[in-house]
């Protein structure tokens, strides 16, 4: 016989509430554990995805960086007779007499086979048709002295063979040379302005004032009005500043009350660059026009600088200089710094000018000059070319083609 045990209502209530509390806590722990496990899986997936995205982004940025931030100007010359020269000199329709070395008897043509190889990247292989397409409907103007003209003729020769003879023209009038690709409605022009600003040597043919150089450092409008609507501008001005004495004129060449004063050349150069900079800032459409400045082209007048005979020149040289960092005394670093400072100031004012720093790479190329293999204009050179070799200008094909390969890299990559 079973006996019924009486139940205490208070004890029973406490027990029931305790059981409910325990059940609730257990349920909460289980739920928390489930969410923790799920969150751990999601976090792991997210982390994997993030790492993959980061890696992809880094790879893309690395590729972009290598293209956009390639230092084309540090490297070495490599002999490459497979890809260079980019054209044959005698086949260039509009070769200038100062640069036509093969035509004027040069037999050692190995200088045409050297290719510039940057240290950590490659210069894009030049494609004339690709550049012409890039220049469709555009106007390109090179402005400067005879070395800028050297670069301009180089580029016309690089494009020449890609255009049928009936679809290209060449004209020369006053200070302006024009090469036109008719099918592409593209013009490639050279404008003679050796000091950029106005000077008494602004006639490209008459250099009777060669030894008495006068510049109007505050006057550039005479020249600038010819470049104002260009799509691409390539400036260079150095050779005509290599002179011990230059006069600055405040006033007009046609006025009798002008003020003349001898100014140290480096200071005069800075003043001209300031006038040029102001003109660019005010007159050029910065969102449309690409601007470049080619640095000084070196000369090789003194063979003793690279270990040659005293009194020797570039004449007879057949290979580049191999000494790393070689720098001749004809290239003035203080004037080069003046250009760099002018470009930095322009950048702060919202005008971007790409510096084509070709000086160091060209310093090595003592053998690439026209020497005696060109048409001479000066009487003393005609009488005795052996003792008056041209160690300033360059044979074509040759070193200026490399300057243009680098220019091409910036143009097609922009």
PDB file of N, CA and C in Angstrom, residues 86 123-129 131 155 158-159 404-405 408:
ATOM      1  N   UNK A  86      65.503  51.351 -85.924  1.00  0.00           N
ATOM      2  CA  UNK A  86      64.067  51.278 -86.166  1.00  0.00           C
ATOM      3  C   UNK A  86      63.723  51.607 -87.615  1.00  0.00           C
ATOM      4  N   UNK A 123      61.120  49.598 -72.214  1.00  0.00           N
ATOM      5  CA  UNK A 123      60.480  50.611 -73.037  1.00  0.00           C
ATOM      6  C   UNK A 123      59.586  49.887 -74.038  1.00  0.00           C
ATOM      7  N   UNK A 124      58.328  50.281 -74.175  1.00  0.00           N
ATOM      8  CA  UNK A 124      57.456  49.609 -75.150  1.00  0.00           C
ATOM      9  C   UNK A 124      58.054  49.641 -76.555  1.00  0.00           C
ATOM     10  N   UNK A 125      57.889  48.540 -77.257  1.00  0.00           N
ATOM     11  CA  UNK A 125      58.369  48.472 -78.633  1.00  0.00           C
ATOM     12  C   UNK A 125      57.636  49.516 -79.475  1.00  0.00           C
ATOM     13  N   UNK A 126      58.395  50.318 -80.211  1.00  0.00           N
ATOM     14  CA  UNK A 126      57.795  51.390 -80.995  1.00  0.00           C
ATOM     15  C   UNK A 126      56.926  50.830 -82.101  1.00  0.00           C
ATOM     16  N   UNK A 127      55.714  51.351 -82.198  1.00  0.00           N
ATOM     17  CA  UNK A 127      54.741  50.952 -83.205  1.00  0.00           C
ATOM     18  C   UNK A 127      54.236  52.224 -83.886  1.00  0.00           C
ATOM     19  N   UNK A 128      54.694  52.458 -85.099  1.00  0.00           N
ATOM     20  CA  UNK A 128      54.374  53.704 -85.798  1.00  0.00           C
ATOM     21  C   UNK A 128      52.873  53.867 -86.015  1.00  0.00           C
ATOM     22  N   UNK A 129      52.197  52.783 -86.392  1.00  0.00           N
ATOM     23  CA  UNK A 129      50.762  52.875 -86.648  1.00  0.00           C
ATOM     24  C   UNK A 129      49.985  53.177 -85.371  1.00  0.00           C
ATOM     25  N   UNK A 131      51.117  54.877 -82.819  1.00  0.00           N
ATOM     26  CA  UNK A 131      51.335  56.286 -82.489  1.00  0.00           C
ATOM     27  C   UNK A 131      50.520  57.183 -83.412  1.00  0.00           C
ATOM     28  N   UNK A 155      61.781  61.608 -85.121  1.00  0.00           N
ATOM     29  CA  UNK A 155      60.414  61.101 -85.025  1.00  0.00           C
ATOM     30  C   UNK A 155      59.737  61.055 -86.394  1.00  0.00           C
ATOM     31  N   UNK A 158      60.894  57.936 -87.956  1.00  0.00           N
ATOM     32  CA  UNK A 158      60.289  56.766 -87.321  1.00  0.00           C
ATOM     33  C   UNK A 158      58.870  56.524 -87.827  1.00  0.00           C
ATOM     34  N   UNK A 159      58.189  57.589 -88.231  1.00  0.00           N
ATOM     35  CA  UNK A 159      56.819  57.477 -88.734  1.00  0.00           C
ATOM     36  C   UNK A 159      56.753  57.346 -90.256  1.00  0.00           C
ATOM     37  N   UNK A 404      62.822  59.506 -78.444  1.00  0.00           N
ATOM     38  CA  UNK A 404      61.453  59.398 -78.945  1.00  0.00           C
ATOM     39  C   UNK A 404      60.771  58.091 -78.551  1.00  0.00           C
ATOM     40  N   UNK A 405      61.550  57.039 -78.356  1.00  0.00           N
ATOM     41  CA  UNK A 405      60.961  55.804 -77.837  1.00  0.00           C
ATOM     42  C   UNK A 405      60.396  56.047 -76.433  1.00  0.00           C
ATOM     43  N   UNK A 408      57.335  58.143 -76.785  1.00  0.00           N
ATOM     44  CA  UNK A 408      56.265  57.240 -77.227  1.00  0.00           C
ATOM     45  C   UNK A 408      55.661  56.485 -76.045  1.00  0.00           C
TER      46      UNK A 408
END
